[in-house]
mmCIF file of N, CA and C in Angstrom:
data_model
loop_
_atom_site.group_PDB
_atom_site.id
_atom_site.type_symbol
_atom_site.label_atom_id
_atom_site.label_comp_id
_atom_site.label_asym_id
_atom_site.label_seq_id
_atom_site.Cartn_x
_atom_site.Cartn_y
_atom_site.Cartn_z
ATOM 1 N N GLN A 1 10.019 19.620 -7.353
ATOM 2 C CA GLN A 1 10.224 19.030 -7.031
ATOM 3 C C GLN A 1 10.270 19.389 -5.415
ATOM 4 N N VAL A 2 9.684 18.075 -4.508
ATOM 5 C CA VAL A 2 9.987 18.400 -2.782
ATOM 6 C C VAL A 2 10.522 17.209 -2.268
ATOM 7 N N GLN A 3 10.653 17.567 -1.435
ATOM 8 C CA GLN A 3 11.872 16.862 -0.017
ATOM 9 C C GLN A 3 10.836 16.434 1.221
ATOM 10 N N LEU A 4 10.486 15.414 1.463
ATOM 11 C CA LEU A 4 10.396 15.248 2.871
ATOM 12 C C LEU A 4 11.152 14.402 3.645
ATOM 13 N N VAL A 5 11.938 15.245 4.760
ATOM 14 C CA VAL A 5 12.403 14.552 5.542
ATOM 15 C C VAL A 5 11.463 15.273 7.749
ATOM 16 N N GLU A 6 12.305 14.057 7.239
ATOM 17 C CA GLU A 6 11.592 13.738 8.362
ATOM 18 C C GLU A 6 13.316 13.280 10.198
ATOM 19 N N SER A 7 13.222 13.647 11.607
ATOM 20 C CA SER A 7 13.730 13.451 12.098
ATOM 21 C C SER A 7 13.473 13.419 13.122
ATOM 22 N N GLY A 8 14.138 12.639 14.128
ATOM 23 C CA GLY A 8 12.864 13.238 15.767
ATOM 24 C C GLY A 8 13.463 11.025 16.395
ATOM 25 N N GLY A 9 14.168 10.569 15.505
ATOM 26 C CA GLY A 9 13.767 8.907 15.739
ATOM 27 C C GLY A 9 14.413 8.230 16.433
ATOM 28 N N GLY A 10 15.394 7.675 17.318
ATOM 29 C CA GLY A 10 16.291 7.310 17.769
ATOM 30 C C GLY A 10 15.943 5.894 18.910
ATOM 31 N N LEU A 11 17.093 5.629 19.562
ATOM 32 C CA LEU A 11 16.910 4.229 20.876
ATOM 33 C C LEU A 11 16.285 4.875 22.279
ATOM 34 N N VAL A 12 15.509 4.002 22.438
ATOM 35 C CA VAL A 12 13.992 4.706 24.358
ATOM 36 C C VAL A 12 13.992 3.282 24.180
ATOM 37 N N GLN A 13 13.689 3.459 25.853
ATOM 38 C CA GLN A 13 13.490 2.081 26.492
ATOM 39 C C GLN A 13 12.233 2.026 26.258
ATOM 40 N N PRO A 14 11.153 0.619 26.764
ATOM 41 C CA PRO A 14 10.021 0.464 27.078
ATOM 42 C C PRO A 14 9.610 1.598 27.592
ATOM 43 N N GLY A 15 8.191 2.217 27.955
ATOM 44 C CA GLY A 15 7.644 3.038 27.705
ATOM 45 C C GLY A 15 7.823 4.689 28.070
ATOM 46 N N GLY A 16 8.805 4.839 27.587
ATOM 47 C CA GLY A 16 9.527 5.392 26.449
ATOM 48 C C GLY A 16 8.871 7.351 25.847
ATOM 49 N N SER A 17 8.764 8.104 25.487
ATOM 50 C CA SER A 17 8.671 8.434 24.427
ATOM 51 C C SER A 17 9.641 9.903 23.944
ATOM 52 N N LEU A 18 9.165 9.799 22.059
ATOM 53 C CA LEU A 18 9.706 9.826 21.659
ATOM 54 C C LEU A 18 8.537 11.450 20.081
ATOM 55 N N THR A 19 9.796 11.606 19.662
ATOM 56 C CA THR A 19 8.624 12.923 19.068
ATOM 57 C C THR A 19 9.287 13.269 17.842
ATOM 58 N N LEU A 20 8.741 12.447 16.764
ATOM 59 C CA LEU A 20 8.647 12.778 15.222
ATOM 60 C C LEU A 20 8.662 13.821 14.975
ATOM 61 N N SER A 21 9.761 14.493 12.900
ATOM 62 C CA SER A 21 8.775 15.293 13.130
ATOM 63 C C SER A 21 9.228 15.604 11.055
ATOM 64 N N CYS A 22 8.111 15.937 10.697
ATOM 65 C CA CYS A 22 8.907 15.957 9.201
ATOM 66 C C CYS A 22 8.354 16.796 8.103
ATOM 67 N N ALA A 23 9.496 17.896 7.666
ATOM 68 C CA ALA A 23 8.434 18.723 7.244
ATOM 69 C C ALA A 23 9.371 18.745 5.341
ATOM 70 N N ALA A 24 8.558 19.236 4.881
ATOM 71 C CA ALA A 24 7.975 19.627 3.776
ATOM 72 C C ALA A 24 8.039 21.101 3.170
ATOM 73 N N SER A 25 9.663 20.401 1.929
ATOM 74 C CA SER A 25 9.598 22.237 1.839
ATOM 75 C C SER A 25 9.798 21.732 -0.466
ATOM 76 N N GLY A 26 10.156 22.875 -0.769
ATOM 77 C CA GLY A 26 9.906 22.545 -1.802
ATOM 78 C C GLY A 26 9.297 23.003 -2.847
ATOM 79 N N SER A 27 8.341 23.238 -4.346
ATOM 80 C CA SER A 27 8.200 23.771 -5.304
ATOM 81 C C SER A 27 6.811 23.805 -4.731
ATOM 82 N N ILE A 28 5.927 24.578 -3.238
ATOM 83 C CA ILE A 28 4.355 23.685 -3.143
ATOM 84 C C ILE A 28 3.438 24.590 -3.470
ATOM 85 N N PHE A 29 2.856 24.010 -3.795
ATOM 86 C CA PHE A 29 1.170 24.939 -3.398
ATOM 87 C C PHE A 29 0.225 24.086 -2.648
ATOM 88 N N SER A 30 0.212 23.551 -1.966
ATOM 89 C CA SER A 30 -0.096 22.869 -1.391
ATOM 90 C C SER A 30 -0.136 21.751 -0.342
ATOM 91 N N VAL A 31 -0.749 21.569 0.807
ATOM 92 C CA VAL A 31 -0.239 20.539 1.264
ATOM 93 C C VAL A 31 -1.393 19.613 2.066
ATOM 94 N N ASN A 32 -1.885 18.677 1.563
ATOM 95 C CA ASN A 32 -2.895 18.035 2.084
ATOM 96 C C ASN A 32 -2.843 16.588 2.917
ATOM 97 N N VAL A 33 -3.167 15.772 2.600
ATOM 98 C CA VAL A 33 -3.138 15.064 4.315
ATOM 99 C C VAL A 33 -1.664 14.246 4.303
ATOM 100 N N MET A 34 -0.737 14.106 5.287
ATOM 101 C CA MET A 34 0.146 14.111 6.172
ATOM 102 C C MET A 34 -0.395 12.162 7.405
ATOM 103 N N GLY A 35 1.006 12.051 6.599
ATOM 104 C CA GLY A 35 0.774 10.609 8.043
ATOM 105 C C GLY A 35 2.534 10.106 8.042
ATOM 106 N N TRP A 36 1.603 9.497 8.687
ATOM 107 C CA TRP A 36 3.082 8.605 8.577
ATOM 108 C C TRP A 36 2.748 6.858 8.968
ATOM 109 N N TYR A 37 3.892 6.127 8.334
ATOM 110 C CA TYR A 37 3.673 4.986 7.548
ATOM 111 C C TYR A 37 5.679 4.813 9.103
ATOM 112 N N ARG A 38 4.799 2.981 8.999
ATOM 113 C CA ARG A 38 5.601 2.195 9.693
ATOM 114 C C ARG A 38 6.617 1.029 8.929
ATOM 115 N N GLN A 39 7.668 0.520 9.370
ATOM 116 C CA GLN A 39 7.903 -0.904 8.593
ATOM 117 C C GLN A 39 8.975 -1.789 9.520
ATOM 118 N N ALA A 40 8.708 -2.310 9.671
ATOM 119 C CA ALA A 40 9.793 -3.413 10.678
ATOM 120 C C ALA A 40 10.295 -4.624 9.757
ATOM 121 N N PRO A 41 11.089 -4.981 10.536
ATOM 122 C CA PRO A 41 11.896 -5.703 8.930
ATOM 123 C C PRO A 41 10.963 -7.213 8.886
ATOM 124 N N GLY A 42 11.222 -7.430 8.056
ATOM 125 C CA GLY A 42 10.544 -8.725 7.459
ATOM 126 C C GLY A 42 8.257 -8.434 7.767
ATOM 127 N N LYS A 43 8.854 -7.563 7.391
ATOM 128 C CA LYS A 43 7.285 -7.113 7.511
ATOM 129 C C LYS A 43 6.083 -5.989 6.759
ATOM 130 N N GLN A 44 5.196 -5.864 6.353
ATOM 131 C CA GLN A 44 4.365 -5.284 5.601
ATOM 132 C C GLN A 44 4.609 -3.414 5.529
ATOM 133 N N ARG A 45 4.654 -2.598 4.902
ATOM 134 C CA ARG A 45 4.829 -0.950 5.753
ATOM 135 C C ARG A 45 3.445 -0.615 5.938
ATOM 136 N N GLU A 46 2.854 0.054 6.853
ATOM 137 C CA GLU A 46 1.570 0.141 7.267
ATOM 138 C C GLU A 46 1.267 1.149 7.997
ATOM 139 N N LEU A 47 -0.024 2.211 7.669
ATOM 140 C CA LEU A 47 -0.316 3.241 8.257
ATOM 141 C C LEU A 47 -0.145 2.983 9.891
ATOM 142 N N VAL A 48 0.510 4.303 10.583
ATOM 143 C CA VAL A 48 0.078 4.183 11.904
ATOM 144 C C VAL A 48 -0.945 5.770 12.069
ATOM 145 N N ALA A 49 -0.927 6.837 11.338
ATOM 146 C CA ALA A 49 -1.446 8.184 11.760
ATOM 147 C C ALA A 49 -2.036 8.796 10.521
ATOM 148 N N THR A 50 -2.740 9.759 10.006
ATOM 149 C CA THR A 50 -2.264 10.696 9.264
ATOM 150 C C THR A 50 -3.664 11.459 9.479
ATOM 151 N N ILE A 51 -3.699 13.619 9.051
ATOM 152 C CA ILE A 51 -4.109 13.860 9.591
ATOM 153 C C ILE A 51 -4.548 14.797 8.020
ATOM 154 N N SER A 52 -6.042 15.267 7.986
ATOM 155 C CA SER A 52 -5.965 16.261 7.568
ATOM 156 C C SER A 52 -6.148 17.787 6.850
ATOM 157 N N GLY A 53 -5.713 18.442 5.466
ATOM 158 C CA GLY A 53 -5.715 20.185 6.884
ATOM 159 C C GLY A 53 -6.252 20.741 6.949
ATOM 160 N N GLY A 54 -7.819 19.709 7.543
ATOM 161 C CA GLY A 54 -8.480 20.596 8.497
ATOM 162 C C GLY A 54 -9.052 19.674 10.299
ATOM 163 N N GLY A 55 -7.250 19.098 9.711
ATOM 164 C CA GLY A 55 -7.604 18.684 11.378
ATOM 165 C C GLY A 55 -7.666 17.229 12.083
ATOM 166 N N SER A 56 -8.767 16.405 10.066
ATOM 167 C CA SER A 56 -9.076 14.871 10.346
ATOM 168 C C SER A 56 -8.047 14.776 11.143
ATOM 169 N N THR A 57 -8.040 13.520 11.860
ATOM 170 C CA THR A 57 -6.282 11.848 12.181
ATOM 171 C C THR A 57 -7.308 10.991 12.064
ATOM 172 N N ASN A 58 -7.158 9.943 12.070
ATOM 173 C CA ASN A 58 -7.403 8.542 11.606
ATOM 174 C C ASN A 58 -5.752 8.112 11.890
ATOM 175 N N TYR A 59 -6.107 6.835 12.462
ATOM 176 C CA TYR A 59 -4.775 6.530 13.834
ATOM 177 C C TYR A 59 -4.694 4.779 13.320
ATOM 178 N N ALA A 60 -4.362 3.687 13.271
ATOM 179 C CA ALA A 60 -3.879 2.447 13.700
ATOM 180 C C ALA A 60 -4.545 2.091 14.686
ATOM 181 N N SER A 61 -5.921 1.816 15.006
ATOM 182 C CA SER A 61 -5.772 1.146 16.857
ATOM 183 C C SER A 61 -5.030 0.002 17.496
ATOM 184 N N SER A 62 -3.735 -0.121 17.207
ATOM 185 C CA SER A 62 -1.477 -0.611 17.702
ATOM 186 C C SER A 62 -1.909 0.495 18.137
ATOM 187 N N VAL A 63 -1.777 1.347 17.815
ATOM 188 C CA VAL A 63 -1.496 3.286 18.808
ATOM 189 C C VAL A 63 -2.071 3.891 19.204
ATOM 190 N N LYS A 64 -3.227 4.146 19.019
ATOM 191 C CA LYS A 64 -4.954 4.840 19.426
ATOM 192 C C LYS A 64 -4.688 4.873 20.902
ATOM 193 N N GLY A 65 -3.900 6.301 21.360
ATOM 194 C CA GLY A 65 -4.642 6.794 22.899
ATOM 195 C C GLY A 65 -2.853 6.197 23.330
ATOM 196 N N ARG A 66 -2.125 5.795 22.343
ATOM 197 C CA ARG A 66 -0.389 6.450 22.688
ATOM 198 C C ARG A 66 -0.018 6.655 21.753
ATOM 199 N N PHE A 67 -0.021 7.707 20.581
ATOM 200 C CA PHE A 67 0.612 7.830 19.337
ATOM 201 C C PHE A 67 -0.782 9.688 19.785
ATOM 202 N N THR A 68 0.171 10.566 19.028
ATOM 203 C CA THR A 68 -0.879 11.149 18.855
ATOM 204 C C THR A 68 -0.077 11.944 16.906
ATOM 205 N N ILE A 69 -0.466 12.400 17.105
ATOM 206 C CA ILE A 69 -0.212 12.641 15.527
ATOM 207 C C ILE A 69 -0.960 15.190 15.237
ATOM 208 N N SER A 70 0.263 15.302 15.029
ATOM 209 C CA SER A 70 -0.340 17.168 14.853
ATOM 210 C C SER A 70 0.304 17.762 13.856
ATOM 211 N N ARG A 71 -0.449 18.848 13.019
ATOM 212 C CA ARG A 71 -0.006 19.876 12.386
ATOM 213 C C ARG A 71 0.678 20.986 12.605
ATOM 214 N N GLY A 72 1.610 20.673 11.396
ATOM 215 C CA GLY A 72 2.063 22.875 12.185
ATOM 216 C C GLY A 72 1.643 23.680 11.609
ATOM 217 N N ASN A 73 2.153 24.744 11.779
ATOM 218 C CA ASN A 73 0.233 25.874 11.564
ATOM 219 C C ASN A 73 0.734 26.041 10.619
ATOM 220 N N ALA A 74 2.104 25.764 10.033
ATOM 221 C CA ALA A 74 1.712 26.004 8.296
ATOM 222 C C ALA A 74 1.742 24.966 7.556
ATOM 223 N N LYS A 75 1.348 24.183 8.436
ATOM 224 C CA LYS A 75 0.789 23.071 7.159
ATOM 225 C C LYS A 75 1.635 22.309 6.122
ATOM 226 N N ASN A 76 2.839 21.997 6.259
ATOM 227 C CA ASN A 76 4.423 21.699 5.736
ATOM 228 C C ASN A 76 4.315 20.940 6.535
ATOM 229 N N THR A 77 3.968 20.789 8.499
ATOM 230 C CA THR A 77 4.742 20.346 8.664
ATOM 231 C C THR A 77 4.352 19.384 9.343
ATOM 232 N N VAL A 78 4.522 17.907 10.299
ATOM 233 C CA VAL A 78 3.662 16.802 10.525
ATOM 234 C C VAL A 78 4.135 16.168 11.840
ATOM 235 N N TYR A 79 3.781 16.137 13.198
ATOM 236 C CA TYR A 79 4.583 15.294 14.293
ATOM 237 C C TYR A 79 4.045 13.700 14.712
ATOM 238 N N LEU A 80 4.508 13.381 14.992
ATOM 239 C CA LEU A 80 3.655 12.333 15.762
ATOM 240 C C LEU A 80 4.818 12.533 17.475
ATOM 241 N N GLN A 81 3.290 12.682 18.776
ATOM 242 C CA GLN A 81 3.829 12.231 19.907
ATOM 243 C C GLN A 81 3.586 10.900 19.619
ATOM 244 N N MET A 82 4.962 11.039 20.207
ATOM 245 C CA MET A 82 4.793 8.381 21.186
ATOM 246 C C MET A 82 5.231 8.777 22.222
ATOM 247 N N ASN A 83 4.242 7.986 23.036
ATOM 248 C CA ASN A 83 4.223 7.405 24.160
ATOM 249 C C ASN A 83 4.112 6.050 24.552
ATOM 250 N N SER A 84 4.187 5.915 25.848
ATOM 251 C CA SER A 84 4.116 4.210 26.211
ATOM 252 C C SER A 84 4.633 3.837 25.932
ATOM 253 N N LEU A 85 5.612 4.030 24.452
ATOM 254 C CA LEU A 85 7.139 3.237 23.251
ATOM 255 C C LEU A 85 6.444 1.915 23.878
ATOM 256 N N LYS A 86 6.243 1.003 22.882
ATOM 257 C CA LYS A 86 6.295 -1.171 23.354
ATOM 258 C C LYS A 86 7.617 -1.906 22.253
ATOM 259 N N PRO A 87 8.278 -2.340 22.407
ATOM 260 C CA PRO A 87 9.231 -2.863 21.479
ATOM 261 C C PRO A 87 8.944 -3.025 20.078
ATOM 262 N N GLU A 88 7.665 -3.420 19.609
ATOM 263 C CA GLU A 88 6.484 -3.613 19.242
ATOM 264 C C GLU A 88 6.317 -2.368 17.500
ATOM 265 N N ASP A 89 7.614 -1.250 18.697
ATOM 266 C CA ASP A 89 6.607 -0.085 17.972
ATOM 267 C C ASP A 89 8.139 -0.122 16.982
ATOM 268 N N THR A 90 9.423 -0.604 17.485
ATOM 269 C CA THR A 90 9.920 -0.877 16.660
ATOM 270 C C THR A 90 10.116 -0.734 15.111
ATOM 271 N N ALA A 91 10.956 -0.315 13.874
ATOM 272 C CA ALA A 91 10.555 0.221 12.953
ATOM 273 C C ALA A 91 10.876 1.297 12.123
ATOM 274 N N VAL A 92 11.426 1.803 11.430
ATOM 275 C CA VAL A 92 11.759 2.642 10.682
ATOM 276 C C VAL A 92 10.223 3.426 10.059
ATOM 277 N N TYR A 93 10.485 4.259 10.936
ATOM 278 C CA TYR A 93 8.848 5.484 10.348
ATOM 279 C C TYR A 93 9.311 6.082 9.311
ATOM 280 N N TYR A 94 8.274 6.119 8.221
ATOM 281 C CA TYR A 94 8.011 6.894 7.281
ATOM 282 C C TYR A 94 6.936 8.578 6.988
ATOM 283 N N CYS A 95 6.965 9.965 6.265
ATOM 284 C CA CYS A 95 6.654 10.364 6.677
ATOM 285 C C CYS A 95 6.356 10.406 5.297
ATOM 286 N N ASN A 96 4.624 10.705 5.268
ATOM 287 C CA ASN A 96 3.808 10.894 3.300
ATOM 288 C C ASN A 96 3.226 12.246 2.979
ATOM 289 N N ALA A 97 3.195 12.400 2.068
ATOM 290 C CA ALA A 97 1.991 14.193 1.741
ATOM 291 C C ALA A 97 1.468 13.282 0.882
ATOM 292 N N GLU A 98 0.559 14.254 0.749
ATOM 293 C CA GLU A 98 0.260 13.954 -1.153
ATOM 294 C C GLU A 98 0.086 15.980 -0.734
ATOM 295 N N ILE A 99 0.902 16.350 -1.629
ATOM 296 C CA ILE A 99 1.409 17.326 -1.904
ATOM 297 C C ILE A 99 0.620 17.920 -3.665
ATOM 298 N N VAL A 100 0.343 19.813 -2.788
ATOM 299 C CA VAL A 100 0.286 19.938 -4.835
ATOM 300 C C VAL A 100 0.907 21.152 -5.208
ATOM 301 N N VAL A 101 1.979 20.781 -6.774
ATOM 302 C CA VAL A 101 3.444 21.890 -6.030
ATOM 303 C C VAL A 101 2.687 22.728 -7.365
ATOM 304 N N LEU A 102 3.436 23.692 -7.695
ATOM 305 C CA LEU A 102 3.207 24.662 -7.501
ATOM 306 C C LEU A 102 2.318 25.137 -9.287
ATOM 307 N N THR A 103 3.378 24.123 -9.970
ATOM 308 C CA THR A 103 2.455 24.072 -11.730
ATOM 309 C C THR A 103 0.603 23.333 -10.889
ATOM 310 N N LEU A 104 0.849 22.388 -10.552
ATOM 311 C CA LEU A 104 -0.909 22.310 -9.946
ATOM 312 C C LEU A 104 -0.949 20.558 -9.842
ATOM 313 N N LYS A 105 0.406 19.621 -9.863
ATOM 314 C CA LYS A 105 0.144 18.078 -10.245
ATOM 315 C C LYS A 105 0.348 18.000 -9.035
ATOM 316 N N LYS A 106 -0.458 17.016 -8.709
ATOM 317 C CA LYS A 106 -0.559 16.280 -7.354
ATOM 318 C C LYS A 106 -0.095 14.812 -7.418
ATOM 319 N N SER A 107 0.823 15.350 -6.336
ATOM 320 C CA SER A 107 1.508 13.105 -5.775
ATOM 321 C C SER A 107 1.559 13.235 -5.213
ATOM 322 N N ASP A 108 1.653 12.094 -3.906
ATOM 323 C CA ASP A 108 2.102 10.870 -2.963
ATOM 324 C C ASP A 108 3.650 11.773 -2.624
ATOM 325 N N PHE A 109 4.260 12.111 -1.695
ATOM 326 C CA PHE A 109 5.889 12.019 -1.884
ATOM 327 C C PHE A 109 6.113 11.608 0.235
ATOM 328 N N TRP A 110 7.443 10.386 -0.296
ATOM 329 C CA TRP A 110 7.556 9.803 1.127
ATOM 330 C C TRP A 110 9.199 10.363 1.242
ATOM 331 N N GLY A 111 9.307 10.437 1.967
ATOM 332 C CA GLY A 111 10.441 10.684 3.454
ATOM 333 C C GLY A 111 11.412 9.184 2.639
ATOM 334 N N GLU A 112 12.721 10.095 3.782
ATOM 335 C CA GLU A 112 13.844 8.928 3.408
ATOM 336 C C GLU A 112 13.646 7.421 4.666
ATOM 337 N N GLY A 113 12.750 7.975 5.828
ATOM 338 C CA GLY A 113 12.748 7.197 6.723
ATOM 339 C C GLY A 113 14.034 7.397 7.966
ATOM 340 N N THR A 114 13.193 7.110 9.271
ATOM 341 C CA THR A 114 14.185 7.454 10.557
ATOM 342 C C THR A 114 13.498 6.116 11.339
ATOM 343 N N GLN A 115 14.971 5.408 12.763
ATOM 344 C CA GLN A 115 14.816 4.291 12.608
ATOM 345 C C GLN A 115 14.351 5.060 14.555
ATOM 346 N N VAL A 116 13.477 3.923 13.963
ATOM 347 C CA VAL A 116 12.586 4.203 16.225
ATOM 348 C C VAL A 116 13.322 2.542 16.228
ATOM 349 N N THR A 117 13.740 3.297 17.442
ATOM 350 C CA THR A 117 13.902 1.096 18.351
ATOM 351 C C THR A 117 13.359 1.847 19.417
ATOM 352 N N VAL A 118 12.592 0.494 20.101
ATOM 353 C CA VAL A 118 12.416 1.140 22.045
ATOM 354 C C VAL A 118 12.345 -0.367 21.974
ATOM 355 N N SER A 119 13.540 -0.285 23.175
ATOM 356 C CA SER A 119 14.748 -1.819 23.919
ATOM 357 C C SER A 119 15.265 -0.935 24.454
ATOM 358 N N SER A 120 15.384 -2.277 26.025
ATOM 359 C CA SER A 120 16.134 -2.090 26.954
ATOM 360 C C SER A 120 17.264 -1.899 27.292
#
């Protein structure tokens, strides 16, 4: 069984910065791709950024140049450094990971989400 726990959300002014963290724990054999998604009220959930085990990254065009995704050395953690935040970034941010558990079954796992609010 695997759990993903996000932290770092909160209220920030436009132009400010926040760093989100996500840690995967449980009966893990390996963690493959990890990523961040977000969902604003009344909107579809959208991809923000992903990072592979080898370090390849992918960003939504709306956040490229402002957000940076990175991976912890243990590969079970992922971070999202968010700079120059805009009100349009307000959403619940969800951590996602493709994980192989100790039984060698592969599944996608989701965190419960962390709220990011950008407002003056």
